[in-house]
Coordinates of C-alpha atoms in Angstrom, one line a residue:
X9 CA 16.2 3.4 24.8
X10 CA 19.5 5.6 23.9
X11 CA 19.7 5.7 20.5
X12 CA 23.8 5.6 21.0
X13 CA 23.5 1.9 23.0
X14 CA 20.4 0.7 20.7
X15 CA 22.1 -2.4 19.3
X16 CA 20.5 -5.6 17.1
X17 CA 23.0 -7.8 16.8
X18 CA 20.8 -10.7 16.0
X19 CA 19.3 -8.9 13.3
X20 CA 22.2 -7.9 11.9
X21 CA 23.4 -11.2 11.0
X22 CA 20.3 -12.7 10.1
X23 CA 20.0 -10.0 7.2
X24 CA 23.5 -10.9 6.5
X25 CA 21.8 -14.4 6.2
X26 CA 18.7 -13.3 4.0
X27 CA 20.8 -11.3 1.8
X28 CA 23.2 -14.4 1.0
X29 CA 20.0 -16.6 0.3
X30 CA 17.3 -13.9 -1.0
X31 CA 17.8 -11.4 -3.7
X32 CA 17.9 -8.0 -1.6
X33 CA 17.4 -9.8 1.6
X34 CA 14.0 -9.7 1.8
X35 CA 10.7 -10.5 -1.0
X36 CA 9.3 -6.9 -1.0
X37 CA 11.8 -3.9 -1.9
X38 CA 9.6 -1.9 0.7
X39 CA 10.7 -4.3 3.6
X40 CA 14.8 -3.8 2.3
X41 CA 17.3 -3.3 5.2
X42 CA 18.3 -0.3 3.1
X43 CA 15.0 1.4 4.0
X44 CA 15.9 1.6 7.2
X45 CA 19.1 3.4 9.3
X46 CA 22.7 1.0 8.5
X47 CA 22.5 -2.2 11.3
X48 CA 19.4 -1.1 12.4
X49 CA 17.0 -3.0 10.6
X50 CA 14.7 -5.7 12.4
X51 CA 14.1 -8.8 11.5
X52 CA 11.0 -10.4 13.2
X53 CA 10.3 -13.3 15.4
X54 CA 6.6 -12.9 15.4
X55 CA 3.7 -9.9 16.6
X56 CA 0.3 -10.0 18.1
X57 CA -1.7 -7.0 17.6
X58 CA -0.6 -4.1 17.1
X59 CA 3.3 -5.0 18.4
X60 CA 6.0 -6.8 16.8
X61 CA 9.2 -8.8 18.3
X62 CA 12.7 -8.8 16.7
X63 CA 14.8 -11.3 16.8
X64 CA 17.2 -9.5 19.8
X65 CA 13.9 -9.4 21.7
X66 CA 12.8 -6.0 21.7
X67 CA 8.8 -5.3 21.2
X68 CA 7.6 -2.7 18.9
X69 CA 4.5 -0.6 18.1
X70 CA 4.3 -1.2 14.3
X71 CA 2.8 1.0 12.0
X72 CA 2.2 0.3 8.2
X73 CA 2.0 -3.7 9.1
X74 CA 2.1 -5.8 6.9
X75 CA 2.8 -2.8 3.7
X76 CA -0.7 -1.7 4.7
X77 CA -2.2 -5.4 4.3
X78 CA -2.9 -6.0 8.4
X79 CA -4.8 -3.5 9.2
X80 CA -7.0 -5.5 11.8
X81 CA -3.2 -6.2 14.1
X82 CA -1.5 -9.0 14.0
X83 CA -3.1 -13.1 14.8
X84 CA -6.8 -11.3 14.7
X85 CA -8.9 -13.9 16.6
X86 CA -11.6 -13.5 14.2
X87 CA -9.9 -14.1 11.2
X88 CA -7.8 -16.9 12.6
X89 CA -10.7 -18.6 13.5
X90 CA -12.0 -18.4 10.1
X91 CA -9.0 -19.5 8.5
X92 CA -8.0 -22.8 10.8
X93 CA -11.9 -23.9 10.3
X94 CA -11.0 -23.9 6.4
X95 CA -7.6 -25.5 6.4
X96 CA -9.3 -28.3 8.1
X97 CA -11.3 -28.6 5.4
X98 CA -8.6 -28.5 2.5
X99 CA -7.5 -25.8 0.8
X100 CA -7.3 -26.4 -2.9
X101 CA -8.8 -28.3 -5.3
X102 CA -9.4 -29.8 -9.3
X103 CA -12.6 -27.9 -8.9
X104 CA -14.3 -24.2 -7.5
X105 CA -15.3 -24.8 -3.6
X106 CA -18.2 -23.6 -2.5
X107 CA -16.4 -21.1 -0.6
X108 CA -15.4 -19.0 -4.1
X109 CA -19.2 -18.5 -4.4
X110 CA -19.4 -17.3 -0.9
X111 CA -16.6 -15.0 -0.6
X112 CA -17.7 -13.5 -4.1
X113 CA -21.4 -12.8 -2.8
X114 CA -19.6 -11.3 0.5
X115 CA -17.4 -9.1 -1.6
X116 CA -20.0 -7.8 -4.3
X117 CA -22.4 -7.0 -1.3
X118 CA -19.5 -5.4 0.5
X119 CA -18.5 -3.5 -2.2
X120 CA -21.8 -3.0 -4.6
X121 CA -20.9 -0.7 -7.4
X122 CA -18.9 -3.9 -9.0
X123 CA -20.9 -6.5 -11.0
X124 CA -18.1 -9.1 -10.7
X125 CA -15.3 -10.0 -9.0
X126 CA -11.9 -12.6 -9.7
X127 CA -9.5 -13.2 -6.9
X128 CA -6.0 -13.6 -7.1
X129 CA -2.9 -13.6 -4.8
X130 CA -1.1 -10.0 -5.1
X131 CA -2.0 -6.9 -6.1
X132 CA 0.1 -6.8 -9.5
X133 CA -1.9 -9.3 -11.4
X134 CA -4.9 -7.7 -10.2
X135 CA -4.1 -4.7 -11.8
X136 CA -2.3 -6.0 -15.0
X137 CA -5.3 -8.0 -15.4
X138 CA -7.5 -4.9 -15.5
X139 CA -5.0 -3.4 -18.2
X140 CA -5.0 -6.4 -20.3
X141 CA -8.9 -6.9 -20.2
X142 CA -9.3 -2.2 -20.7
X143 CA -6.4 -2.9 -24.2
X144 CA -9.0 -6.0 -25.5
X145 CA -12.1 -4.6 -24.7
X146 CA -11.2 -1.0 -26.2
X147 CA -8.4 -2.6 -28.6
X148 CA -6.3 -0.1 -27.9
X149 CA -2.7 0.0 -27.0
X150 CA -1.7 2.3 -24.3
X151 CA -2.0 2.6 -20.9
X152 CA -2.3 6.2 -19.3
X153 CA -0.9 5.8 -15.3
X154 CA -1.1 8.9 -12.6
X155 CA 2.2 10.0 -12.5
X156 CA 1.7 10.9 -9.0
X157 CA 0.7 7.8 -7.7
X158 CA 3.9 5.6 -7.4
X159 CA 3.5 2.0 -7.7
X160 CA 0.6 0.5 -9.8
X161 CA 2.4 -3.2 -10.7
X162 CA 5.7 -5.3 -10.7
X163 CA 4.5 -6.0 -14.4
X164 CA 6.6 -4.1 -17.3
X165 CA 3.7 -1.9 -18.6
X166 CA 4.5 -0.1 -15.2
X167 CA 8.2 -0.9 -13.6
X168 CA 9.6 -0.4 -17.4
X169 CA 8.7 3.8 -15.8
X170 CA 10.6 3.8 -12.8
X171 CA 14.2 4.4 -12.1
X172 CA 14.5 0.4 -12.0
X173 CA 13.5 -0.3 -15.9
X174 CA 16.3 -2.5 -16.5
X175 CA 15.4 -5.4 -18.6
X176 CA 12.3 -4.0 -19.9
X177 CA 12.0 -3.0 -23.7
X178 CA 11.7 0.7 -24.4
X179 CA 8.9 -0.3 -27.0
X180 CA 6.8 -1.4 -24.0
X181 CA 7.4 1.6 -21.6
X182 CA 6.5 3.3 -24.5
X183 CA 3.1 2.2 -24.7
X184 CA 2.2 3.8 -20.8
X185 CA 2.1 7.5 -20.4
X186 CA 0.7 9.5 -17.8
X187 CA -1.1 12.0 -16.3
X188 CA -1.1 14.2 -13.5
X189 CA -3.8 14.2 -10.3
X190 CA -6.1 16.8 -9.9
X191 CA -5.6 18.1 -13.9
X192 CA -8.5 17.4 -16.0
X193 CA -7.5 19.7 -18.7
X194 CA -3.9 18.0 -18.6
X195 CA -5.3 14.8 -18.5
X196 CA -8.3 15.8 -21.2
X197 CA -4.8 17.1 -23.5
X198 CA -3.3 13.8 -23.1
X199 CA -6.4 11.6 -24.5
X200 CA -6.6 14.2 -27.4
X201 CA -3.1 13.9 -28.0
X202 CA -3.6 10.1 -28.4
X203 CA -6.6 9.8 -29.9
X204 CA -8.0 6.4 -29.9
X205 CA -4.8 5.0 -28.4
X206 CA -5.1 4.7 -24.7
X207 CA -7.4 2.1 -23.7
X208 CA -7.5 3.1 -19.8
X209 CA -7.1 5.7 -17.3
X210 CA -5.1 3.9 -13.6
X211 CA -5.0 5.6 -10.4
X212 CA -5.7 5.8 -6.7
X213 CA -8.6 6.9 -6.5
X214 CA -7.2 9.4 -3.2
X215 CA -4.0 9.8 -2.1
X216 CA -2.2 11.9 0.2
X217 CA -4.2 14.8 -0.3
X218 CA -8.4 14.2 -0.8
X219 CA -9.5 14.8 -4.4
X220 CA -10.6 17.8 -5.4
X221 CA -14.1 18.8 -6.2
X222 CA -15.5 17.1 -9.0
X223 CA -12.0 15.4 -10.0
X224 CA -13.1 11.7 -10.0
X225 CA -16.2 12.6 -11.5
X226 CA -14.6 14.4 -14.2
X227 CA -12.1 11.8 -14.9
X228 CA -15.5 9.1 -14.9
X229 CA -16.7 11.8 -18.0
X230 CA -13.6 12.1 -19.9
X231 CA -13.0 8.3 -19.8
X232 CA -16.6 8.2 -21.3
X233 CA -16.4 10.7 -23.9
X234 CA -13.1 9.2 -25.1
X235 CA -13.9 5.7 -25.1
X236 CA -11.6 4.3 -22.5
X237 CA -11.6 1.9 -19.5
X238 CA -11.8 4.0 -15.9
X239 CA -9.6 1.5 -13.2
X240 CA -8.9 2.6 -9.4
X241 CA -6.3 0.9 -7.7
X242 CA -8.3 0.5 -4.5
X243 CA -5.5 -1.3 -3.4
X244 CA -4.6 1.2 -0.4
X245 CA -8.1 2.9 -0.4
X246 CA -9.6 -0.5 -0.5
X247 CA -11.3 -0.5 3.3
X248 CA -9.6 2.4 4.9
X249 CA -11.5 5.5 3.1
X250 CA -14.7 3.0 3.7
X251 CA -15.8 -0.8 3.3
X252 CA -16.3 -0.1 -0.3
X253 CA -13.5 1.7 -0.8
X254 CA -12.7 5.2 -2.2
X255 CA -15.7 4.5 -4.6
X256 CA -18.1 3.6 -2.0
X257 CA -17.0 7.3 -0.7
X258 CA -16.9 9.6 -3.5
X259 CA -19.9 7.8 -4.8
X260 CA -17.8 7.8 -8.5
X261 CA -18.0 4.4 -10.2
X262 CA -14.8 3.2 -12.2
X263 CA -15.5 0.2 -14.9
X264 CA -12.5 -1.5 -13.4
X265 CA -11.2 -2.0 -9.7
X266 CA -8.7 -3.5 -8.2
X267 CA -8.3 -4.5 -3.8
X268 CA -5.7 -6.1 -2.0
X269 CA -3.5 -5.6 1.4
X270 CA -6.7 -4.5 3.8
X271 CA -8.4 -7.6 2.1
X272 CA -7.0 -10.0 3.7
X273 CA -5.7 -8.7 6.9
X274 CA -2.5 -10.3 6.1
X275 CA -3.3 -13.6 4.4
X276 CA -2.5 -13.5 0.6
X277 CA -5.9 -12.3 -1.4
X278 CA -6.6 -9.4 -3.9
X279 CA -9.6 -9.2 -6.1
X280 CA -10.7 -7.5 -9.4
X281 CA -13.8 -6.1 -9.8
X282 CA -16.1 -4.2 -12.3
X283 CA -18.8 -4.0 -14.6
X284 CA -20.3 -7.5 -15.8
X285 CA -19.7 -6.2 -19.5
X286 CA -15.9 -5.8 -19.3
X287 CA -15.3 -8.5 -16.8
X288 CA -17.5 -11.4 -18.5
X289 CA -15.2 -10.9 -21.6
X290 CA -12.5 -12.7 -19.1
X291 CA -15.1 -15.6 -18.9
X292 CA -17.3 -18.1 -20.9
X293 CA -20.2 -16.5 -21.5
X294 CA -19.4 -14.4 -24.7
X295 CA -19.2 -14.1 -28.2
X296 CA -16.0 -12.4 -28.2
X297 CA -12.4 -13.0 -28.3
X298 CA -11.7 -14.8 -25.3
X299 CA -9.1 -12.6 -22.8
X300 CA -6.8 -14.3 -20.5
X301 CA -7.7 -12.4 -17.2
X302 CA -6.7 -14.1 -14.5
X303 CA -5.9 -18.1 -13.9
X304 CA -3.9 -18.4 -10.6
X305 CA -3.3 -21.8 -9.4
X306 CA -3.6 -20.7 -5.6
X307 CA -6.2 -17.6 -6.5
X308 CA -8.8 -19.6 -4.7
X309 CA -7.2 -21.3 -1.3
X310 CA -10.2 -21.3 0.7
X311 CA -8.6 -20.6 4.0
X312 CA -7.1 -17.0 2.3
X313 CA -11.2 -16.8 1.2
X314 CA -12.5 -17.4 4.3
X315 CA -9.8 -14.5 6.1
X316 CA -11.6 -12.0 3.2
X317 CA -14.6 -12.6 4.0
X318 CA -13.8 -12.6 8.3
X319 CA -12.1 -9.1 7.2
X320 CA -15.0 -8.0 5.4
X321 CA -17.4 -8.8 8.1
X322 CA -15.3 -7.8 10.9
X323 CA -14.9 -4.4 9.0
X324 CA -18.8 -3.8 8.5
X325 CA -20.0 -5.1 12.5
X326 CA -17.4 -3.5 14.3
X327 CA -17.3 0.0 12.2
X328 CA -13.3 -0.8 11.6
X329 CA -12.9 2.4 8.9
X330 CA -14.5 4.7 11.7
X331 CA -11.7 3.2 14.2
X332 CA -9.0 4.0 12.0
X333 CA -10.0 7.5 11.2
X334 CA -10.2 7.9 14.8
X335 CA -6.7 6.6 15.9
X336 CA -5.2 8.3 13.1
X337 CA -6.6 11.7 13.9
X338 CA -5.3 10.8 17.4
X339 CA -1.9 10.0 16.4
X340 CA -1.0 12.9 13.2
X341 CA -2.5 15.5 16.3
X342 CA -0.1 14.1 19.3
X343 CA 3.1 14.0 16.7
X344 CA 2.3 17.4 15.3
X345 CA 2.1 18.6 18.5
X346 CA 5.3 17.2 19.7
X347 CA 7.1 18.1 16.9
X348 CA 5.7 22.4 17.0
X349 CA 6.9 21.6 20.9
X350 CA 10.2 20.8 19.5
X351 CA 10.1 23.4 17.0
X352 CA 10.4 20.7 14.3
X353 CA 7.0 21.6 13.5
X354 CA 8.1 22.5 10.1
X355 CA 10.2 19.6 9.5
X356 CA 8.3 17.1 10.8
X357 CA 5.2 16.9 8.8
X358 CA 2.2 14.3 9.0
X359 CA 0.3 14.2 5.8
X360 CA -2.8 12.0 4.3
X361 CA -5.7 10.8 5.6
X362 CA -6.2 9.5 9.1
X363 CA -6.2 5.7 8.6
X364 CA -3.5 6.2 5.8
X365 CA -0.8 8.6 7.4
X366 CA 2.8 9.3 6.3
X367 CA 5.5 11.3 7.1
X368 CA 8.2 13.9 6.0
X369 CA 11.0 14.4 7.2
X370 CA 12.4 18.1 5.9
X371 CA 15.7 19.2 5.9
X372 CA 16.8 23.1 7.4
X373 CA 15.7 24.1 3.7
X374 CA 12.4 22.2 4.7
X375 CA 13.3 20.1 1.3
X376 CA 12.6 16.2 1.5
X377 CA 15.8 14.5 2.9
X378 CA 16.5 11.1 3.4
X379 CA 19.5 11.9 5.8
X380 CA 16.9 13.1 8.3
X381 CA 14.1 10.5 7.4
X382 CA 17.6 8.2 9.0
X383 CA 17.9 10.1 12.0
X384 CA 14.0 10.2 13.0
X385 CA 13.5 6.4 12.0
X386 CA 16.8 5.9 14.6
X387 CA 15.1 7.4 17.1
X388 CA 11.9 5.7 16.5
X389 CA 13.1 2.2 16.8
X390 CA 15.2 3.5 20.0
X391 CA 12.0 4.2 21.4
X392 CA 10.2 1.5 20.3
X393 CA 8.5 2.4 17.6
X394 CA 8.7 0.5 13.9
X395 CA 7.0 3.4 11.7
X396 CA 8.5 3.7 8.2
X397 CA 5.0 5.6 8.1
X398 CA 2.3 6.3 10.4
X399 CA -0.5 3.8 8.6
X400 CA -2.2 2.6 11.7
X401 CA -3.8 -0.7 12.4
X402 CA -7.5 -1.5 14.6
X403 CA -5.1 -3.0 17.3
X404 CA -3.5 0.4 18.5
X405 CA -4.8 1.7 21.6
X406 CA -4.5 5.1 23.5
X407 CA -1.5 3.9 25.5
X408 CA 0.1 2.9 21.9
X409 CA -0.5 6.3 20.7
X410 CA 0.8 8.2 23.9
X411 CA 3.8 6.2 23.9
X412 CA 4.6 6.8 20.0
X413 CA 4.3 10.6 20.7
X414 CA 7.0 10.0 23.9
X415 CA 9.2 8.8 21.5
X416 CA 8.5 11.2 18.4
X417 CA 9.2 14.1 21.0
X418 CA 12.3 12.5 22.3
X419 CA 13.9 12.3 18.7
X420 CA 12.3 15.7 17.8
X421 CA 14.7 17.0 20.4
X422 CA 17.9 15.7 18.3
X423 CA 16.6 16.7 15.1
X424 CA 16.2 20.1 16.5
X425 CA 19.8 19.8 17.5
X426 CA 21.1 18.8 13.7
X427 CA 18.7 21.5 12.6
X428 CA 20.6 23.8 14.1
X429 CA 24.4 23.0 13.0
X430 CA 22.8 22.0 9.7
X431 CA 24.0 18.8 9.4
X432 CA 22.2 15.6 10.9
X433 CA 25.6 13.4 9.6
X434 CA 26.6 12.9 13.6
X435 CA 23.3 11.5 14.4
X436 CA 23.0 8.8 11.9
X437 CA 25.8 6.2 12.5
X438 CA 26.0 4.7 9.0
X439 CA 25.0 5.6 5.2
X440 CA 21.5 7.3 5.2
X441 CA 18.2 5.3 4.4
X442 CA 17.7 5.1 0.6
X443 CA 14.6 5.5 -1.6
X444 CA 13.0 2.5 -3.0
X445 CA 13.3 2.8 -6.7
X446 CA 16.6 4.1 -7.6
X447 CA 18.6 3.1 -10.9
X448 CA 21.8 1.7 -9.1
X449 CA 22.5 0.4 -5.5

């Protein structure tokens, strides 16, 4: 496609429908129209796979589906099948289906450092439930959060830290501080300097970069020596570092953790996990103050059950993490090479782990800019190619990847151009791509 004729005018006005219905235009900030270049954002008649169809009928090969939750591709036969024998069967009732006992003996044996596990529908009450249940068990009132690590919750303990803290009370972001990755003696400062105060340490387990040596094992012995609750947000981790998760990996054992978006392949499920002694405080069989963990009216759907435990089982016969590695070490070679071809090499640069890659898109300083992010997501979705990052799904296949790194060295070849006059402004065709949390609009 020329990225000068590449047109959606069907999109366009159904975000200008979205938007006059739906706060933003869309239910996750992440899927905004202002993440991506000004008329050129598509809105989606259905995928299969690893493609995607907008609404003015152009196909797509998607990356980061679903926010990282479909990491199987789209309409997975497998999991479908799973999930139309359920709804056949109902899918919610006045009392726990035999299926919550099922898919919680898949998932402990799946992941097996965890005792217990409590299913929910999104990632956020997962993890506030694991903050609520670390600040009763340790009765203790702050929550230390990786500052590097940039979205934990839609709950106030962590959005009252972003740029976007309106309406949250400065007396509660008060209560979370944080800590950087990779700095024990930072981190070790921070406990001493609130001695008795913080009730848990919350991160990703792995991020863009692997942990260094020893990190999560020293993080697992300062959490012990100063009495708080160890949580990984295994939300992202969760199935793509391994079937148990970063902790499966690293072989480091948190008290607390918390999986979502792989989980479900799409369907809503997340789960929190952990030791039987924190977790059991959340149930019946206690002495204690009884904690309000988690009680979600549609926590337990059994069809959303049965797609976890399809996931989980498709994931473990079919060696799913190995695939993704593989695809991904495929793809971050072929764009890196395109882009050093291009001499964009600098520029252009593919970071993270295989099955978890993003991008960055550097300016002629080589400093993050979301001007050029604009022009190389332009050229992408000319191309044919819907990659706000380069997470890749089970679905891709060699052709997939070729034809990603056609397009990536096609657009390499403009940015090149701006590059070189220093300004990417005549590229873009509209206001630039913005981040996601920012104060104003």
């Amino acid at each position: 496609m020329d990225t000068e004729e590449f047109r959606l005018p069907r999109s366009q006005r159904a975000n200008e429908r979205l938007h006059a219905m739906i706060p933003g235009g869309a239910h996750t900030y992440a899927k905004g129209d202002d993440q991506y270049p000004e008329n050129l954002a598509p809105v989606i008649s259905h995928g299969h796979g690893a493609h995607v169809w907008d609404i003015d009928g152009n196909r797509y090969i998607e990356y980061g589906s679903g926010l990282r939750s479909v990491s199987l591709g789209h309409a997975h036969p497998r999991v479908l099948e799973a999930v139309r024998r359920e709804l056949d069967r109902g899918t919610n009732f006045v009392r726990p289906s035999i299926v919550e006992a099922e898919a919680a003996e898949r998932f402990l044996a799946t992941v097996p450092t965890a005792d217990m596990v409590k299913f929910a529908k999104n990632g956020s009450d997962a993890t506030t439930a694991a903050v609520r249940l670390a600040r009763a068990v340790t009765g203790r009132p702050r929550v230390a959060i990786c500052a590097d690590h940039p979205f934990f919750s839609v709950d106030d303990w962590f959005i009252g830290t972003t740029p976007m803290s309106a309406g949250i009370p400065a007396a509660t972001t008060e209560l979370t501080v944080a800590f950087p990755y990779g700095d024990l003696a930072a981190t070790e400062e921070l406990l001493t300097r609130y001695r008795d105060e913080v009730a848990c340490l919350i991160l990703e387990p792995a991020g863009h970069t692997e942990p260094p040596p020893g990190y999560l094992q020293g993080l697992r012995e300062l959490a012990d020596r100063h009495g708080c609750v160890l949580i990984f947000d295994e939300m992202i981790t969760g199935f793509r570092w391994s079937e148990a998760g970063a902790q499966g990996l690293y072989g480091v054992v948190p008290d607390l953790s918390t999986f979502g978006k792989a989980l479900g392949n799409g369907f809503a499920v997340s789960a929190l996990a952990g030791r039987r002694e924190l977790m059991e405080r959340g149930g019946l069989r206690h002495s204690g103050d009884r904690v309000f963990l988690l009680s979600t009216t549609h926590g337990a759907e059994t069809h959303s059950l049965a797609a976890a435990m399809a996931v989980q089982t498709t994931y473990a016969e079919e060696g799913v993490t190995a695939r993704l590695h593989a695809i991904g070490e495929r793809l971050a070679a072929g764009v890196r090479d395109a882009a050093a071809g291009m001499g964009v090499g600098d520029h252009i640069v593919v970071r993270g782990r295989a099955s978890n890659l993003v991008f960055a898109t550097l300016d002629e300083n080589r400093q993050p800019s979301q001007r050029y992010r604009t022009l190389f997501l332009r050229g992408l979705l000319a191309g044919g190619v819907l990659a706000p990052s380069f997470v890749v799904s089970s679905a891709l296949d060699d052709a997939d990847v070729d034809r990603t790194v056609e397009a990536v060295a096609q657009v390499c070849a403009v940015y090149r151009k701006a590059l070189d006059v220093g300004d990417p402004t005549p590229w873009l065709a509209g206001r630039p791509v913005k981040p996601v949390f920012r104060r104003l609009v």
